[in-house]
């Protein structure tokens, strides 16, 4: 562990790269924050990058706004490029927590190819599993606290959860076949969930 922390590296042997997988409202952002503090990994949330772009009215933000407002997924090619650019801008990190990416099989396949060219690999995929009724409740509460427009409207939430089932759930199978998947119950106390996440990650070091 100590050795790991002191390394500066950019190849798959020394990096810890994790995909945090789960439906909207599963608690990925909350856990990612704790993981990044303990393991010194960069939290790469595609949703956060897009929301920032929308707020700053960048070229990407102007395109992204329509998708975010409706709870739709952005085109795969835009997302893949965005993730690649972000990885390339952060060469001195000890690893990444990918949160919200990949969200389709096409993204997962392109991501694998990209990682090979970057001499990187995914060490593990953690699925935070939470049932649907609880997700909707959590998202409505988050709307009150954070003011996210895509959390405020029940029909937009339903759309995001439907898209998750249709497009994103197959990604779980994809990583399960590659024997990278660990499922953790996303219900319960934040610290108890983190303890389980911590145990999975500590094994990879
Ligand atoms: P999130 O914060 O991860 O729930 O993402 C918020 C919104 O950003 C999603 O509802 C999509 O509109 C968009 N988004 C984030 N990540 C992706 C992705 N990997 N592919 C397509 N759209 C995405």
Coordinates of C-alpha atoms and ligand atoms in Angstrom, one line a residue:
X1 CA 0.0 0.0 0.0
X2 CA 2.7 2.5 1.0
X3 CA 4.7 1.6 -2.1
X4 CA 1.6 2.1 -4.2
X5 CA 1.0 5.6 -2.8
X6 CA 4.5 6.7 -3.5
X7 CA 4.5 5.7 -7.1
X8 CA 4.1 8.0 -10.0
X9 CA 2.9 5.9 -12.9
X10 CA 0.8 5.7 -16.0
X11 CA 0.7 2.1 -16.9
X12 CA -1.7 -0.7 -16.0
X13 CA 0.7 -2.4 -13.7
X14 CA 0.8 0.3 -11.2
X15 CA -2.5 2.1 -11.6
X16 CA -5.7 1.2 -9.8
X17 CA -8.6 1.8 -12.1
X18 CA -12.1 1.2 -11.0
X19 CA -15.5 1.5 -12.6
X20 CA -18.3 2.4 -10.2
X21 CA -21.4 1.0 -11.7
X22 CA -25.0 1.5 -10.7
X23 CA -28.3 3.2 -11.5
X24 CA -28.9 6.9 -11.0
X25 CA -29.2 7.4 -7.3
X26 CA -27.3 4.3 -6.3
X27 CA -24.8 6.4 -4.4
X28 CA -21.9 6.3 -6.9
X29 CA -20.9 9.9 -6.3
X30 CA -20.9 9.6 -2.5
X31 CA -18.8 6.4 -2.6
X32 CA -16.5 7.8 -5.2
X33 CA -15.6 10.8 -3.0
X34 CA -14.7 8.5 -0.1
X35 CA -12.7 6.2 -2.4
X36 CA -10.8 9.0 -4.0
X37 CA -9.8 10.3 -0.5
X38 CA -8.5 7.0 0.7
X39 CA -6.9 5.6 -2.4
X40 CA -5.9 8.9 -4.0
X41 CA -7.7 8.2 -7.3
X42 CA -9.1 10.8 -9.6
X43 CA -12.9 10.8 -9.6
X44 CA -13.9 11.0 -13.3
X45 CA -17.6 11.6 -13.4
X46 CA -18.9 12.1 -16.9
X47 CA -22.1 13.6 -15.5
X48 CA -20.1 16.1 -13.4
X49 CA -18.0 17.1 -16.5
X50 CA -21.1 17.5 -18.6
X51 CA -22.9 19.6 -15.9
X52 CA -19.9 21.9 -15.7
X53 CA -19.8 22.2 -19.5
X54 CA -23.5 23.2 -19.4
X55 CA -23.0 25.7 -16.7
X56 CA -20.0 27.2 -18.6
X57 CA -22.0 27.2 -21.8
X58 CA -19.1 25.6 -23.7
X59 CA -19.6 24.1 -27.2
X60 CA -20.0 20.7 -25.6
X61 CA -22.3 22.1 -22.9
X62 CA -24.7 23.6 -25.4
X63 CA -25.0 20.2 -27.1
X64 CA -25.2 18.3 -23.8
X65 CA -27.9 20.5 -22.2
X66 CA -30.7 19.1 -24.3
X67 CA -29.8 15.5 -23.4
X68 CA -29.3 16.2 -19.7
X69 CA -32.5 18.1 -19.4
X70 CA -34.4 15.2 -20.8
X71 CA -32.5 12.5 -19.0
X72 CA -31.3 11.1 -22.3
X73 CA -27.8 9.6 -23.0
X74 CA -25.4 11.6 -25.1
X75 CA -24.1 10.0 -28.3
X76 CA -21.4 7.4 -27.6
X77 CA -18.7 9.0 -29.8
X78 CA -19.0 12.3 -27.9
X79 CA -18.6 10.5 -24.5
X80 CA -15.7 8.3 -25.6
X81 CA -13.8 11.3 -26.9
X82 CA -14.5 13.2 -23.7
X83 CA -13.3 10.4 -21.5
X84 CA -10.2 9.9 -23.6
X85 CA -9.3 13.7 -23.4
X86 CA -9.8 13.7 -19.7
X87 CA -7.6 10.7 -19.1
X88 CA -4.9 12.2 -21.4
X89 CA -5.0 15.5 -19.4
X90 CA -4.3 13.6 -16.1
X91 CA -1.1 11.6 -16.7
X92 CA 0.3 11.8 -13.2
X93 CA -2.6 10.2 -11.3
X94 CA -2.5 6.9 -9.4
X95 CA -5.7 5.7 -11.0
X96 CA -9.2 6.7 -11.9
X97 CA -12.7 6.1 -10.6
X98 CA -14.9 6.0 -13.6
X99 CA -18.4 7.1 -12.5
X100 CA -21.2 7.1 -15.1
X101 CA -19.0 5.6 -17.9
X102 CA -19.2 3.3 -19.8
X103 CA -23.0 3.4 -20.0
X104 CA -23.6 1.4 -23.2
X105 CA -22.0 -1.7 -24.7
X106 CA -20.6 0.5 -27.5
X107 CA -18.9 2.7 -24.9
X108 CA -17.5 -0.3 -23.0
X109 CA -16.0 -1.8 -26.2
X110 CA -14.5 1.5 -27.3
X111 CA -13.2 2.0 -23.8
X112 CA -11.4 -1.3 -23.8
X113 CA -9.7 -0.5 -27.1
X114 CA -8.8 3.0 -25.7
X115 CA -7.3 1.5 -22.6
X116 CA -5.0 -0.8 -24.6
X117 CA -3.7 2.2 -26.5
X118 CA -3.1 4.1 -23.3
X119 CA -1.4 1.1 -21.7
X120 CA -4.1 1.0 -19.0
X121 CA -6.5 -1.6 -17.7
X122 CA -9.6 -1.7 -15.5
X123 CA -8.8 -3.5 -12.2
X124 CA -12.4 -3.9 -11.0
X125 CA -16.0 -2.9 -11.5
X126 CA -18.2 -2.4 -8.5
X127 CA -21.9 -2.5 -8.9
X128 CA -23.8 -0.6 -6.2
X129 CA -27.1 -2.3 -6.3
X130 CA -30.3 -0.5 -5.2
X131 CA -33.9 -1.3 -6.0
X132 CA -36.0 1.0 -8.2
X133 CA -38.4 2.5 -5.6
X134 CA -35.6 3.6 -3.4
X135 CA -33.7 5.1 -6.4
X136 CA -36.7 7.3 -7.3
X137 CA -37.0 8.5 -3.6
X138 CA -33.3 9.3 -3.4
X139 CA -33.3 11.2 -6.7
X140 CA -36.3 13.3 -5.6
X141 CA -34.6 14.1 -2.4
X142 CA -31.3 15.0 -4.2
X143 CA -33.3 17.4 -6.4
X144 CA -34.3 19.3 -3.3
X145 CA -30.8 19.4 -1.9
X146 CA -28.7 19.9 -5.0
X147 CA -31.2 21.4 -7.4
X148 CA -30.3 19.0 -10.3
X149 CA -33.0 19.6 -12.9
X150 CA -32.9 16.0 -14.1
X151 CA -33.7 14.8 -10.6
X152 CA -36.7 17.1 -10.1
X153 CA -39.2 15.6 -12.5
X154 CA -40.6 12.1 -12.0
X155 CA -41.0 11.4 -15.8
X156 CA -37.3 12.4 -16.4
X157 CA -36.3 10.1 -13.5
X158 CA -38.3 7.3 -15.0
X159 CA -36.7 7.9 -18.4
X160 CA -33.2 7.7 -16.9
X161 CA -34.0 4.5 -15.0
X162 CA -35.6 3.0 -18.2
X163 CA -32.4 3.9 -20.2
X164 CA -30.3 2.4 -17.4
X165 CA -32.2 -0.9 -17.7
X166 CA -32.1 -1.0 -21.5
X167 CA -28.7 0.4 -22.3
X168 CA -26.5 0.3 -19.2
X169 CA -27.4 -3.0 -17.5
X170 CA -25.9 -5.1 -20.3
X171 CA -22.6 -3.4 -19.5
X172 CA -22.7 -5.2 -16.2
X173 CA -22.9 -8.5 -18.0
X174 CA -20.0 -7.4 -20.2
X175 CA -17.7 -7.0 -17.1
X176 CA -19.1 -10.0 -15.4
X177 CA -18.0 -12.2 -18.3
X178 CA -14.5 -10.6 -18.0
X179 CA -14.6 -11.6 -14.3
X180 CA -14.1 -8.0 -13.1
X181 CA -17.5 -7.5 -11.4
X182 CA -18.3 -7.3 -7.7
X183 CA -21.8 -6.6 -6.6
X184 CA -22.3 -4.6 -3.3
X185 CA -25.7 -3.8 -1.7
X186 CA -26.1 -0.1 -2.1
X187 CA -28.7 0.1 0.7
X188 CA -27.6 1.0 4.2
X189 CA -25.2 3.3 5.9
X190 CA -22.7 5.1 3.7
X191 CA -19.8 4.0 5.9
X192 CA -20.9 0.4 6.0
X193 CA -21.1 0.4 2.2
X194 CA -17.7 2.0 2.0
X195 CA -16.2 -0.7 4.2
X196 CA -17.2 -3.3 1.7
X197 CA -15.9 -1.2 -1.2
X198 CA -12.7 -0.6 0.7
X199 CA -12.2 -4.4 1.2
X200 CA -12.7 -5.1 -2.5
X201 CA -10.2 -2.4 -3.5
X202 CA -7.6 -3.2 -0.9
X203 CA -7.4 -6.7 -2.3
X204 CA -6.4 -5.2 -5.7
X205 CA -3.4 -3.4 -4.3
Ligands
LIG1 P1 -25.0 11.2 -14.1 O1 -24.6 12.3 -13.3 O2 -23.9 10.1 -14.3 O3 -26.3 10.6 -13.7 O4 -25.2 11.8 -15.6 C1 -26.1 12.8 -15.8 C2 -26.5 12.8 -17.3 O5 -25.3 13.0 -18.1 C3 -27.1 11.6 -17.9 O6 -28.5 11.5 -17.6 C4 -26.8 11.7 -19.4 O7 -27.6 12.7 -19.9 C5 -25.4 12.3 -19.3 N1 -24.3 11.3 -19.3 C6 -23.4 11.0 -18.3 N2 -22.6 10.0 -18.6 C7 -23.0 9.6 -19.8 C8 -22.5 8.5 -20.6 N3 -21.5 7.7 -20.3 N4 -23.2 8.3 -21.8 C9 -24.2 9.1 -22.2 N5 -24.6 10.1 -21.5 C10 -24.1 10.4 -20.3

